[in-house]
PDB file of N, CA and C in Angstrom:
ATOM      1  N   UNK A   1      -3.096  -2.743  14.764  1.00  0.00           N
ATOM      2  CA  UNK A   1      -1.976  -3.608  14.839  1.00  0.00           C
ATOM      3  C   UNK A   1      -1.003  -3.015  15.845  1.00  0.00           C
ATOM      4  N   UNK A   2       0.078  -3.733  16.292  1.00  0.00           N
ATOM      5  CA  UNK A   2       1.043  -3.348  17.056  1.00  0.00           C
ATOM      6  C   UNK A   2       2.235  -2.734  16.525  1.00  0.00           C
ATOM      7  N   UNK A   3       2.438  -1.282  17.600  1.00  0.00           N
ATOM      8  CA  UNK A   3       3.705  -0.182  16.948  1.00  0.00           C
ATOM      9  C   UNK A   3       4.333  -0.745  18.055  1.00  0.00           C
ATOM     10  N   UNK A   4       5.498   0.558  18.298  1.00  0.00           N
ATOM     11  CA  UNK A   4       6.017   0.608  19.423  1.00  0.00           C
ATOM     12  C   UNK A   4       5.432   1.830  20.148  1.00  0.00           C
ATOM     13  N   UNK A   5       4.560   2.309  20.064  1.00  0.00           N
ATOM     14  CA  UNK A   5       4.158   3.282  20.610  1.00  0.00           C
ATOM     15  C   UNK A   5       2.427   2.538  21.427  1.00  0.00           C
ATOM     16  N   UNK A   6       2.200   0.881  20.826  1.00  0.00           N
ATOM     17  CA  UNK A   6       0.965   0.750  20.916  1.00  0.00           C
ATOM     18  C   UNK A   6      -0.432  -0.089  20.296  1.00  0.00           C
ATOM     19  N   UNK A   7      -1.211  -0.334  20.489  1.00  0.00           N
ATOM     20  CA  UNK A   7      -2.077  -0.734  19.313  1.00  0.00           C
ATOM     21  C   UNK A   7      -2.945   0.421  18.668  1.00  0.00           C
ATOM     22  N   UNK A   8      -2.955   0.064  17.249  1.00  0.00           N
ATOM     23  CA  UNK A   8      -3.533   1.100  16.785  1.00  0.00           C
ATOM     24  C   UNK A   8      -4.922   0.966  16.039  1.00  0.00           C
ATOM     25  N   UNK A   9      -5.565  -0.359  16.771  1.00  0.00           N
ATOM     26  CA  UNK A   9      -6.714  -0.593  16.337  1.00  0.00           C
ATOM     27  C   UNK A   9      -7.404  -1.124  17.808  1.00  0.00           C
ATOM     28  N   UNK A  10      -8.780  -1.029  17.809  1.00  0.00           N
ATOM     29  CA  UNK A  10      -9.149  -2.128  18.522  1.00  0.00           C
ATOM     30  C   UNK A  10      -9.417  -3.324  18.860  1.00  0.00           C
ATOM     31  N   UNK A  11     -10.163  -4.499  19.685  1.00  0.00           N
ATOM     32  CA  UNK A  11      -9.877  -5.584  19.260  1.00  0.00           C
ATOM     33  C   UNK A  11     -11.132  -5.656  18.053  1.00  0.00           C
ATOM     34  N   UNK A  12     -12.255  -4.970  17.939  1.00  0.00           N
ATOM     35  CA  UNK A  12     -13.558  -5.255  17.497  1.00  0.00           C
ATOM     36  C   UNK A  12     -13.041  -4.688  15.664  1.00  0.00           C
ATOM     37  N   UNK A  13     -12.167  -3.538  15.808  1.00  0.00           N
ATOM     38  CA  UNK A  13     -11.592  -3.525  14.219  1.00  0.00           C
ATOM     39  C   UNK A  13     -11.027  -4.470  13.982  1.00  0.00           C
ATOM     40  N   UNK A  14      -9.847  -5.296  14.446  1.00  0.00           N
ATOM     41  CA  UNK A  14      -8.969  -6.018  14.379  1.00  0.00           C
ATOM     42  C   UNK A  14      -9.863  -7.217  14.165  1.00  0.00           C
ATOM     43  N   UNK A  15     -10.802  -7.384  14.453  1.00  0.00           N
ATOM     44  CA  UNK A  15     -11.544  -8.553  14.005  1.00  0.00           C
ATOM     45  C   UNK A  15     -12.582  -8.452  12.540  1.00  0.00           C
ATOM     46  N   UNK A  16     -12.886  -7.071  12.558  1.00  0.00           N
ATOM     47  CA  UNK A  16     -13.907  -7.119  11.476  1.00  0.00           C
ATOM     48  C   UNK A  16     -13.244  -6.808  10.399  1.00  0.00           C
ATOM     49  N   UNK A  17     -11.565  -6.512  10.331  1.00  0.00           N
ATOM     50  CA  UNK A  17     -10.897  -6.587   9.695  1.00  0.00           C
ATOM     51  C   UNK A  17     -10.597  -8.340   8.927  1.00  0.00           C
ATOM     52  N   UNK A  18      -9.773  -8.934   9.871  1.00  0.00           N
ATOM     53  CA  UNK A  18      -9.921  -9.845   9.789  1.00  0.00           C
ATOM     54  C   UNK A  18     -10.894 -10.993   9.289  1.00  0.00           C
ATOM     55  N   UNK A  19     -12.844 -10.779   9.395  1.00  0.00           N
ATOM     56  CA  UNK A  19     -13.586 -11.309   8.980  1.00  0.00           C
ATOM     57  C   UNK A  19     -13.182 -10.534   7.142  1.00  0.00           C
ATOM     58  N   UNK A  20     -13.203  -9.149   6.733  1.00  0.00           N
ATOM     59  CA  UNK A  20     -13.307  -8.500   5.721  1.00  0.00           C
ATOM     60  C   UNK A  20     -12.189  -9.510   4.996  1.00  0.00           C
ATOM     61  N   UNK A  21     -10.986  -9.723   5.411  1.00  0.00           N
ATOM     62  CA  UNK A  21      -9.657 -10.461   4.518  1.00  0.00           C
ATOM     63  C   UNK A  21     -10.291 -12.223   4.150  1.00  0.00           C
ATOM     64  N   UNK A  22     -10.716 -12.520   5.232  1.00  0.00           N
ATOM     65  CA  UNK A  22     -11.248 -13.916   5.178  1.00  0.00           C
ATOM     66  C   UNK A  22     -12.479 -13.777   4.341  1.00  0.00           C
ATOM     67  N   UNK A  23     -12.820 -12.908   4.327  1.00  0.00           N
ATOM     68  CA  UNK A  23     -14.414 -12.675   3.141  1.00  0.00           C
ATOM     69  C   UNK A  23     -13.706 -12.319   1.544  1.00  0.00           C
ATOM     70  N   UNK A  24     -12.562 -11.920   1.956  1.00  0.00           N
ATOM     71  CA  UNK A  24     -11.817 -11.659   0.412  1.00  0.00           C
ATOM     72  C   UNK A  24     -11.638 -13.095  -0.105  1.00  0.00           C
ATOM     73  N   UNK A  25     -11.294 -13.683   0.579  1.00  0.00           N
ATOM     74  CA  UNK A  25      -9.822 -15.018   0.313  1.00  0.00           C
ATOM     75  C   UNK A  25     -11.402 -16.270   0.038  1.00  0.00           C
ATOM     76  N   UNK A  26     -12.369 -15.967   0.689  1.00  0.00           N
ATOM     77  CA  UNK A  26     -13.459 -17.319   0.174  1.00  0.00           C
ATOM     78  C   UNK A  26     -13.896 -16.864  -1.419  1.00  0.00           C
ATOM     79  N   UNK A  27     -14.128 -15.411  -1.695  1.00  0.00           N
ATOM     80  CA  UNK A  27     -14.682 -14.965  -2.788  1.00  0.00           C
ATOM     81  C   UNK A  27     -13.508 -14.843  -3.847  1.00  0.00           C
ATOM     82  N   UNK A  28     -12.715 -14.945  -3.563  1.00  0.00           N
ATOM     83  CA  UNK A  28     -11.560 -15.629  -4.431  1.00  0.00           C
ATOM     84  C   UNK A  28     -10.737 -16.992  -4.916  1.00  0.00           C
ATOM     85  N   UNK A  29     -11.383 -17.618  -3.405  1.00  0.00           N
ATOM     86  CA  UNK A  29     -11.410 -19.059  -3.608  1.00  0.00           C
ATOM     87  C   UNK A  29     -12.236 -19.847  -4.825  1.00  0.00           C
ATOM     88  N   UNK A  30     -13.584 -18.634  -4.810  1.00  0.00           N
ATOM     89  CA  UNK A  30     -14.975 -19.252  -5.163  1.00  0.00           C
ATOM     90  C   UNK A  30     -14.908 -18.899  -6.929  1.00  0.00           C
ATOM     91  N   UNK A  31     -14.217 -17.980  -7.350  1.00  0.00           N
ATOM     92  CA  UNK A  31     -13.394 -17.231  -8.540  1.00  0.00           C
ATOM     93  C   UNK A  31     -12.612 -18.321  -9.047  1.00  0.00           C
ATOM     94  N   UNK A  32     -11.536 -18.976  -8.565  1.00  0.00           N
ATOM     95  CA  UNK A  32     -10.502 -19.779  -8.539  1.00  0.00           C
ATOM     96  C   UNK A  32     -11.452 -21.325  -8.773  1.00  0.00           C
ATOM     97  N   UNK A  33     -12.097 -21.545  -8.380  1.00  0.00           N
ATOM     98  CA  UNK A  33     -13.359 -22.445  -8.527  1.00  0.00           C
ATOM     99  C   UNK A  33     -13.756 -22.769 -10.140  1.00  0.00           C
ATOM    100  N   UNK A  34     -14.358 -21.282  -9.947  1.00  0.00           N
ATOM    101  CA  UNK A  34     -15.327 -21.427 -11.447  1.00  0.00           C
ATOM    102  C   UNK A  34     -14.152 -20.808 -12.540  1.00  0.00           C
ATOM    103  N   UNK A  35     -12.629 -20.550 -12.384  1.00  0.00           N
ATOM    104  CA  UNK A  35     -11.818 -20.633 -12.978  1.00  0.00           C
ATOM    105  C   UNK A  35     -11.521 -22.054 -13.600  1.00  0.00           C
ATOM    106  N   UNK A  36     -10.939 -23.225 -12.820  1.00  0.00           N
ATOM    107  CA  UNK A  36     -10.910 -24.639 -13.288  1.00  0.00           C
ATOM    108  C   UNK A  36     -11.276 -25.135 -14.238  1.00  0.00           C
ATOM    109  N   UNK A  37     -13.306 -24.248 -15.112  1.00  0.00           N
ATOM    110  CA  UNK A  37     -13.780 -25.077 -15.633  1.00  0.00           C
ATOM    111  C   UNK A  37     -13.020 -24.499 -16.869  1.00  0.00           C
ATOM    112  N   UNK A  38     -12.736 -23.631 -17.335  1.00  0.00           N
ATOM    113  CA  UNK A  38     -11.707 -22.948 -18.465  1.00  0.00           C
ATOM    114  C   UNK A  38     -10.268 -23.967 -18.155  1.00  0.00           C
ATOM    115  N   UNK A  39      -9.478 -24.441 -17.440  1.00  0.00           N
ATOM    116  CA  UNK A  39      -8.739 -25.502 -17.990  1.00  0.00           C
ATOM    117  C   UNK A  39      -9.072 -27.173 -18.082  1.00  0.00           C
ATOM    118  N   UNK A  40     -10.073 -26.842 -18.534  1.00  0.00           N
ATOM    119  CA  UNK A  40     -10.577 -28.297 -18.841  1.00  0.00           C
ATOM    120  C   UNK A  40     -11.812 -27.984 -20.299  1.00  0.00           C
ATOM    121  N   UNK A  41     -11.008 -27.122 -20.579  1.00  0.00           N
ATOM    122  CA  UNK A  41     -11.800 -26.654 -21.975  1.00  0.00           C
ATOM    123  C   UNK A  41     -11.919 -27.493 -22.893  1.00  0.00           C
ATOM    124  N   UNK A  42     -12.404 -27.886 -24.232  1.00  0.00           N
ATOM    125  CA  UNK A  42     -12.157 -28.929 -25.079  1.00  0.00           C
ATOM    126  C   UNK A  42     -12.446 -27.793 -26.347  1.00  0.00           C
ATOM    127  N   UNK A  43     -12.006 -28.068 -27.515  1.00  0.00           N
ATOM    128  CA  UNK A  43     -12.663 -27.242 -28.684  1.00  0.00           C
ATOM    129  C   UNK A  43     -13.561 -28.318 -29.034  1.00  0.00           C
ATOM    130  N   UNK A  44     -15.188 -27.516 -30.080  1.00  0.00           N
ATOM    131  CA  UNK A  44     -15.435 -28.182 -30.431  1.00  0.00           C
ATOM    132  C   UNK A  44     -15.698 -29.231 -31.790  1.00  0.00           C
ATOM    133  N   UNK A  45     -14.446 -29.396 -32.209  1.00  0.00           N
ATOM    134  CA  UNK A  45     -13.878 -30.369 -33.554  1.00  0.00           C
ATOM    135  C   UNK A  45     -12.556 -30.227 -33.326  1.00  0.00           C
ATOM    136  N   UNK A  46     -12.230 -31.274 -33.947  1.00  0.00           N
ATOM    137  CA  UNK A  46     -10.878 -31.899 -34.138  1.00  0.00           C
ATOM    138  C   UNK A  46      -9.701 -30.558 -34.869  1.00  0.00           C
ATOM    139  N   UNK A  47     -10.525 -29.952 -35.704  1.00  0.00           N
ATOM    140  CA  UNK A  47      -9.555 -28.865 -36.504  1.00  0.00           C
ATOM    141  C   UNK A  47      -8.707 -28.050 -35.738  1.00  0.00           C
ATOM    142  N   UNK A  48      -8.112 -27.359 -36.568  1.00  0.00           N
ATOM    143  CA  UNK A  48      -6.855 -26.802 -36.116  1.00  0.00           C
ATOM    144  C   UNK A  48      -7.389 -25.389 -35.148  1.00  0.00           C
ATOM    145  N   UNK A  49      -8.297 -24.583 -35.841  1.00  0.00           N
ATOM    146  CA  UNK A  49      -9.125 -23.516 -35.354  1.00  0.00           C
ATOM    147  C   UNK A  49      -9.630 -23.811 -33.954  1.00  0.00           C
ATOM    148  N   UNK A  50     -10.507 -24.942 -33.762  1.00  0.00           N
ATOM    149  CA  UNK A  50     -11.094 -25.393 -32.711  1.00  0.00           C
ATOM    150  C   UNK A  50      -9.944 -25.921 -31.300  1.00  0.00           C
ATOM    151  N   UNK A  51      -9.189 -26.563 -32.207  1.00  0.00           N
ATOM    152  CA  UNK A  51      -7.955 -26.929 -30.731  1.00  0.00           C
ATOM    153  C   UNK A  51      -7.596 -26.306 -30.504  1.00  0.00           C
ATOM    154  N   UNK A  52      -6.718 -25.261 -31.646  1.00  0.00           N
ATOM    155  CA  UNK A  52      -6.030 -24.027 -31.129  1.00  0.00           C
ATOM    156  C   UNK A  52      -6.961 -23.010 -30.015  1.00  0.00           C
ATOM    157  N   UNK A  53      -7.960 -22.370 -30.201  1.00  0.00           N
ATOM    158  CA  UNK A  53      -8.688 -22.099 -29.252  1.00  0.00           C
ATOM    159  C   UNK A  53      -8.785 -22.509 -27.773  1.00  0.00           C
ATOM    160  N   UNK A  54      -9.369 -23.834 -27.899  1.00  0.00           N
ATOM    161  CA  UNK A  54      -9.653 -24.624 -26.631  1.00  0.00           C
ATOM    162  C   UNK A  54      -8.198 -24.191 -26.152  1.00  0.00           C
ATOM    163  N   UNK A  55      -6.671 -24.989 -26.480  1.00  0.00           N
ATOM    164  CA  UNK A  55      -5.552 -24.817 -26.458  1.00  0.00           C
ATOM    165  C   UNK A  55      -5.562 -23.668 -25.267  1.00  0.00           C
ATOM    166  N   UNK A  56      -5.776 -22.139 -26.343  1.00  0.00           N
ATOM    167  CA  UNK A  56      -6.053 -20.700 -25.773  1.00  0.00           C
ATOM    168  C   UNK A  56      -6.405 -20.732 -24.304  1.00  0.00           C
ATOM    169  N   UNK A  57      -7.644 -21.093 -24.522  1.00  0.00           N
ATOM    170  CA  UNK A  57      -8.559 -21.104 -23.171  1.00  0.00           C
ATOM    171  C   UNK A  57      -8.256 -21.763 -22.173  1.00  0.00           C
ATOM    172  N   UNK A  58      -7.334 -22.907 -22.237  1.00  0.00           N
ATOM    173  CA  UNK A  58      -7.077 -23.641 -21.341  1.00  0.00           C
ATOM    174  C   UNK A  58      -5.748 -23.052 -20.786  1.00  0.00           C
ATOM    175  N   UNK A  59      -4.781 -22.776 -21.777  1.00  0.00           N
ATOM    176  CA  UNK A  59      -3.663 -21.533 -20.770  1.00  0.00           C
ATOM    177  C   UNK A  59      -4.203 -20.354 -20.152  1.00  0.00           C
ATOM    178  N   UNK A  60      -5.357 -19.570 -20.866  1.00  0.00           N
ATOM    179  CA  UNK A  60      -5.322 -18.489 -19.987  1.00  0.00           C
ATOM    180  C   UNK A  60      -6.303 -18.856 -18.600  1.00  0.00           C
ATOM    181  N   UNK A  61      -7.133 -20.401 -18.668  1.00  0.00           N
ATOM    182  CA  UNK A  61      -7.380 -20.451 -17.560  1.00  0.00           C
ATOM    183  C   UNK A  61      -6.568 -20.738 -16.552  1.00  0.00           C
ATOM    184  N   UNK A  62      -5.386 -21.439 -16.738  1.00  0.00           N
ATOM    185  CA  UNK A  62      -4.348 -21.676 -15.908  1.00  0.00           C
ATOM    186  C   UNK A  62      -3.948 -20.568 -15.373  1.00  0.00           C
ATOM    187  N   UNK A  63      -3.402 -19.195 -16.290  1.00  0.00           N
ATOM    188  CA  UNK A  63      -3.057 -18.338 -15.711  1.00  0.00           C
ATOM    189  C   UNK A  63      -4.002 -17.732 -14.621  1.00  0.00           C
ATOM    190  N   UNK A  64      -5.273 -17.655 -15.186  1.00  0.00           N
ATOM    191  CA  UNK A  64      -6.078 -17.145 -14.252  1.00  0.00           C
ATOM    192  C   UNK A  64      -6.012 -17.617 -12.701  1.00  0.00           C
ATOM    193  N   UNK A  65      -6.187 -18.837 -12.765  1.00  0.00           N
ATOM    194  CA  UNK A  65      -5.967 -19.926 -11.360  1.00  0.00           C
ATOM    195  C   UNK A  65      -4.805 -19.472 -10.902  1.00  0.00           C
ATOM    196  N   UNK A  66      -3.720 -19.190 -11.134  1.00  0.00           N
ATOM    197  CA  UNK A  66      -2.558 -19.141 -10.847  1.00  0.00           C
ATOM    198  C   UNK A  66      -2.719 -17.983 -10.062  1.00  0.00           C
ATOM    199  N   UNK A  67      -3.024 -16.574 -11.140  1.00  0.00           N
ATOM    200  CA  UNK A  67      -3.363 -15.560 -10.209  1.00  0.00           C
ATOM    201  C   UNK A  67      -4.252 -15.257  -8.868  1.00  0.00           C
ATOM    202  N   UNK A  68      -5.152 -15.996  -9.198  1.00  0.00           N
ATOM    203  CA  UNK A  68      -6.486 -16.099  -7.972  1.00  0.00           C
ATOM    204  C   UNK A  68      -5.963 -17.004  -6.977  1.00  0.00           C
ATOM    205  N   UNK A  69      -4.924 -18.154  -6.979  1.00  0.00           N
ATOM    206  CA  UNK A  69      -4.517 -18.953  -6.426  1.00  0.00           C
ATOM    207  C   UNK A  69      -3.449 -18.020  -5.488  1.00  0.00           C
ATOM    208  N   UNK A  70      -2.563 -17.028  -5.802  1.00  0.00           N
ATOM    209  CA  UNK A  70      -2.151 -15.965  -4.962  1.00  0.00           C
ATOM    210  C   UNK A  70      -2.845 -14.911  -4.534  1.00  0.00           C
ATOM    211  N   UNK A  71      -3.981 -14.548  -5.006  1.00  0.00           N
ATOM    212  CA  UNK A  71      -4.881 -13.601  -4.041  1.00  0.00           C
ATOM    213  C   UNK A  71      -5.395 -13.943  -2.803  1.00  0.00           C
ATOM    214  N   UNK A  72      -5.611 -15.328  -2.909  1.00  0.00           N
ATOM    215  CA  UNK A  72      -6.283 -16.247  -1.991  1.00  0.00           C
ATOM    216  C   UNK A  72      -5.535 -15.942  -0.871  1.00  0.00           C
ATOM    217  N   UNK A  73      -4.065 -16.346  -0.954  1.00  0.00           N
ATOM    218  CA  UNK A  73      -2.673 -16.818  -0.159  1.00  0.00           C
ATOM    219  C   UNK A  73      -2.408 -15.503   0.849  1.00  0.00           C
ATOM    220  N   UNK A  74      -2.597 -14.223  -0.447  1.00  0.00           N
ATOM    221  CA  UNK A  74      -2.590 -13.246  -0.161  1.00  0.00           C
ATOM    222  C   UNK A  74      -3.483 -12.722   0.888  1.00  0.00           C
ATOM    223  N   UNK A  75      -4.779 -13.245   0.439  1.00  0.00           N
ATOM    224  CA  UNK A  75      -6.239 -12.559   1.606  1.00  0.00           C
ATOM    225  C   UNK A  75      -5.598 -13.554   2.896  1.00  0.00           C
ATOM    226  N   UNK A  76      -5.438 -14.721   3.183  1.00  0.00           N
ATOM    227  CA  UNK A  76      -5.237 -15.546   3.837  1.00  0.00           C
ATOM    228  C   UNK A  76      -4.084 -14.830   4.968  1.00  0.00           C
ATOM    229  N   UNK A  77      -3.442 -14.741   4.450  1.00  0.00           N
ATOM    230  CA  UNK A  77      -2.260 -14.096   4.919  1.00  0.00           C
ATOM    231  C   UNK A  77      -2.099 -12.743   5.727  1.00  0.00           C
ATOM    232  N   UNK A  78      -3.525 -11.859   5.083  1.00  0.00           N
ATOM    233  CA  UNK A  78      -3.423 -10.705   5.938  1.00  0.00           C
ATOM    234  C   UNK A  78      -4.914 -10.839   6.640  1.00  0.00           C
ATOM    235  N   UNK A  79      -5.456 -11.846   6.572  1.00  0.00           N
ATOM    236  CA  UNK A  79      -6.291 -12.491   7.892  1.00  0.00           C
ATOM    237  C   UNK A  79      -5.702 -12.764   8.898  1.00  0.00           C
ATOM    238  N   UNK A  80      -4.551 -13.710   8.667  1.00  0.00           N
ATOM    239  CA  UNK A  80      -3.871 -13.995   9.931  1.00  0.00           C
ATOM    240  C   UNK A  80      -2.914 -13.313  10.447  1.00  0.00           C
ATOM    241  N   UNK A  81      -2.816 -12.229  10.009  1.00  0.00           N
ATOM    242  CA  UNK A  81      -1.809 -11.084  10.653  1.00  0.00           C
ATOM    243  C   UNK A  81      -2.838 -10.436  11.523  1.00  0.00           C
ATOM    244  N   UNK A  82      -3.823 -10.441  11.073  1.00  0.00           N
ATOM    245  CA  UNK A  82      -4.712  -9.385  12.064  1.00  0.00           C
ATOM    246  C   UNK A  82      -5.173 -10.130  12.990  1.00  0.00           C
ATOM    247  N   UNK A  83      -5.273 -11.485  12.773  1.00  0.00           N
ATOM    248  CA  UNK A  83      -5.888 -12.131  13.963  1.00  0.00           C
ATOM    249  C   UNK A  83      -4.836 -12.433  14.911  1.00  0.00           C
ATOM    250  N   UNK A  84      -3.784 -12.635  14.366  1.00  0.00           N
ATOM    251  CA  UNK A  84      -2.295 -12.481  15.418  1.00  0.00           C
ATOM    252  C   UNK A  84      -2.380 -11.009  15.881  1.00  0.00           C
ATOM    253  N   UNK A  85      -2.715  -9.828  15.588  1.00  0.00           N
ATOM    254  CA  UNK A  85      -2.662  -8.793  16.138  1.00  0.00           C
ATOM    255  C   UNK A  85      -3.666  -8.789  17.150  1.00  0.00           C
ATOM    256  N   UNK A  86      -4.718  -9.406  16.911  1.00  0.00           N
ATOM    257  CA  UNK A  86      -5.710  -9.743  17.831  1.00  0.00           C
ATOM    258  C   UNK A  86      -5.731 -10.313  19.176  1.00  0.00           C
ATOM    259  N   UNK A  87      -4.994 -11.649  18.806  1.00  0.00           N
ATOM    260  CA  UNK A  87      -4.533 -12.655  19.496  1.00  0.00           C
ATOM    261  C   UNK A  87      -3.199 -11.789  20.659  1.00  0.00           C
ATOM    262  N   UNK A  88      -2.720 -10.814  20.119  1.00  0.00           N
ATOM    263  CA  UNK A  88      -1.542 -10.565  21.028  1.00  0.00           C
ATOM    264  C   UNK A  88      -1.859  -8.853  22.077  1.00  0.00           C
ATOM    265  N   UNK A  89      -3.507  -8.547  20.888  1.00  0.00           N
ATOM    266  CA  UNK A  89      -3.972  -7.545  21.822  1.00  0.00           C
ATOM    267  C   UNK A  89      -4.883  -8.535  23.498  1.00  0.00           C
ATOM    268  N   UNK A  90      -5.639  -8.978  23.169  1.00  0.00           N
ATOM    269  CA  UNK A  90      -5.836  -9.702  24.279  1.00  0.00           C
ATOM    270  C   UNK A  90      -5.017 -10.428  25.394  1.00  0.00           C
ATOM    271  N   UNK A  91      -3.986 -11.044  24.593  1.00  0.00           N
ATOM    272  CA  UNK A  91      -3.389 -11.267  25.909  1.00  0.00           C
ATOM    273  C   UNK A  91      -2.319 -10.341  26.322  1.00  0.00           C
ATOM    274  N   UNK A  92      -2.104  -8.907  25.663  1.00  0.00           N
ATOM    275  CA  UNK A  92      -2.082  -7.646  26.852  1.00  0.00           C
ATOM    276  C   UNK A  92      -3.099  -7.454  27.189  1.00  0.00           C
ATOM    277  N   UNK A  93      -3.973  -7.564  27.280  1.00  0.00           N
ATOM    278  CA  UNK A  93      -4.844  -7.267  28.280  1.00  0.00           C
ATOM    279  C   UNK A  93      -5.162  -7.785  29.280  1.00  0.00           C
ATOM    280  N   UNK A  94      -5.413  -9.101  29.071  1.00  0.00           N
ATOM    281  CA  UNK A  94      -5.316 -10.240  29.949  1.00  0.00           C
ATOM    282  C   UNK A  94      -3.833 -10.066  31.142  1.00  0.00           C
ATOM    283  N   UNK A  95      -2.996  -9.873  29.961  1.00  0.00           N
ATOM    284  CA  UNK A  95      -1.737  -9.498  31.924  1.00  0.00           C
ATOM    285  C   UNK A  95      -1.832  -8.678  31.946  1.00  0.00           C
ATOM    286  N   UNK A  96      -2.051  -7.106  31.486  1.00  0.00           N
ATOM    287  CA  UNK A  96      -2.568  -5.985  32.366  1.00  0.00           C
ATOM    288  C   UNK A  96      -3.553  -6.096  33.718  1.00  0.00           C
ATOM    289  N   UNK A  97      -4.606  -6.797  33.345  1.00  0.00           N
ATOM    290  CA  UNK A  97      -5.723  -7.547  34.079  1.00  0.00           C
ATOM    291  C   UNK A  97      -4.623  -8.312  35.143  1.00  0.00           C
ATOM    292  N   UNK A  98      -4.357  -8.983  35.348  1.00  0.00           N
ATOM    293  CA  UNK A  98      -3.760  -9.968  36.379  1.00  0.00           C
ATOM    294  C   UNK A  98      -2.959  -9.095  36.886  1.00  0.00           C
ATOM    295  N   UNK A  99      -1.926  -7.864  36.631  1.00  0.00           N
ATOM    296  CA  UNK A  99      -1.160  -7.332  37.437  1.00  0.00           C
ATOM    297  C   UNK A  99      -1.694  -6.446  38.056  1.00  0.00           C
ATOM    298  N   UNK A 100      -3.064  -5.948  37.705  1.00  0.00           N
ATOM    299  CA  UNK A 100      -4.012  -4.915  38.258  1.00  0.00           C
ATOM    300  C   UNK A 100      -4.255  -5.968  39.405  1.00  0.00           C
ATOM    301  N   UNK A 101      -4.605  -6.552  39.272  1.00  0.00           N
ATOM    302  CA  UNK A 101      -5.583  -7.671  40.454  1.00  0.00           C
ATOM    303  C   UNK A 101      -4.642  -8.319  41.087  1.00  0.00           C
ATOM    304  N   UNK A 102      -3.174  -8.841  40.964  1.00  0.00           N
ATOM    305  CA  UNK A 102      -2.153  -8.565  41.821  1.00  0.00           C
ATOM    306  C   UNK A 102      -1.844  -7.535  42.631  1.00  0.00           C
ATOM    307  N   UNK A 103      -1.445  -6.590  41.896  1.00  0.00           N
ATOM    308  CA  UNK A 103      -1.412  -5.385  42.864  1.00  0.00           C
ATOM    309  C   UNK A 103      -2.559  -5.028  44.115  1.00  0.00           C
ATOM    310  N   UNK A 104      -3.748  -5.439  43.714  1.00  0.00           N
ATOM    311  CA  UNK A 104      -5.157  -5.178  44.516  1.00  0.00           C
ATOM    312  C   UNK A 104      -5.194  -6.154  45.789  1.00  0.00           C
ATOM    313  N   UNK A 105      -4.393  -7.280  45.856  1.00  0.00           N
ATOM    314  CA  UNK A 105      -4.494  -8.032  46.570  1.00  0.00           C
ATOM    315  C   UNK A 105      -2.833  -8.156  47.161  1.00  0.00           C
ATOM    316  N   UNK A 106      -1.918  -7.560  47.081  1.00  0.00           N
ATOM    317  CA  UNK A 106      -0.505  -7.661  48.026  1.00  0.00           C
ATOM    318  C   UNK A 106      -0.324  -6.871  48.917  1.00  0.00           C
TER     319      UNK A 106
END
């Protein structure tokens, strides 16, 4: 990423970084997925035992979603920091490149 002293990765980390966060954020997506089917729980009978349960299961699947629903945001988020670090290592390079090849030709 970018200091003031520099980048302190390359572009090929800075990317396989980036694939690693985006490989977090699908396998948490995919978590968050098979979370859903826990709030759509049902007990099975009408009784108090059985709803209360289902009841159970269906808040703590919410919570669950909730949490996985910010990991996601989270992986997401430090994907696109690195690919902005990416994005802003190349194009120093790219005008390093052009002022080299300016200079070569004035």
């Amino acid at each position: 990423m970018i200091g003031d002293e520099g980048f302190a990765f390359d572009t090929e980390t800075l990317q396989h970084l980036a694939d690693q966060w985006d490989d977090f954020a699908r396998r948490y997506r995919d978590a968050r997925d098979l979370a859903n089917h826990l709030t759509r729980a049902e007990g099975p009978g009408l009784d108090y035992a059985s709803v209360g349960h289902a009841e159970t299961l269906v808040a703590s699947g919410q919570a669950l979603k909730a949490a996985l629903d910010e990991r996601v945001r989270y992986c997401e988020d430090m994907r696109d920091r690195f690919l902005a670090a990416l994005g802003k290592y190349i194009e120093a390079e790219d005008e390093a490149e052009t002022t080299i090849d300016k200079g070569r030709f004035e």
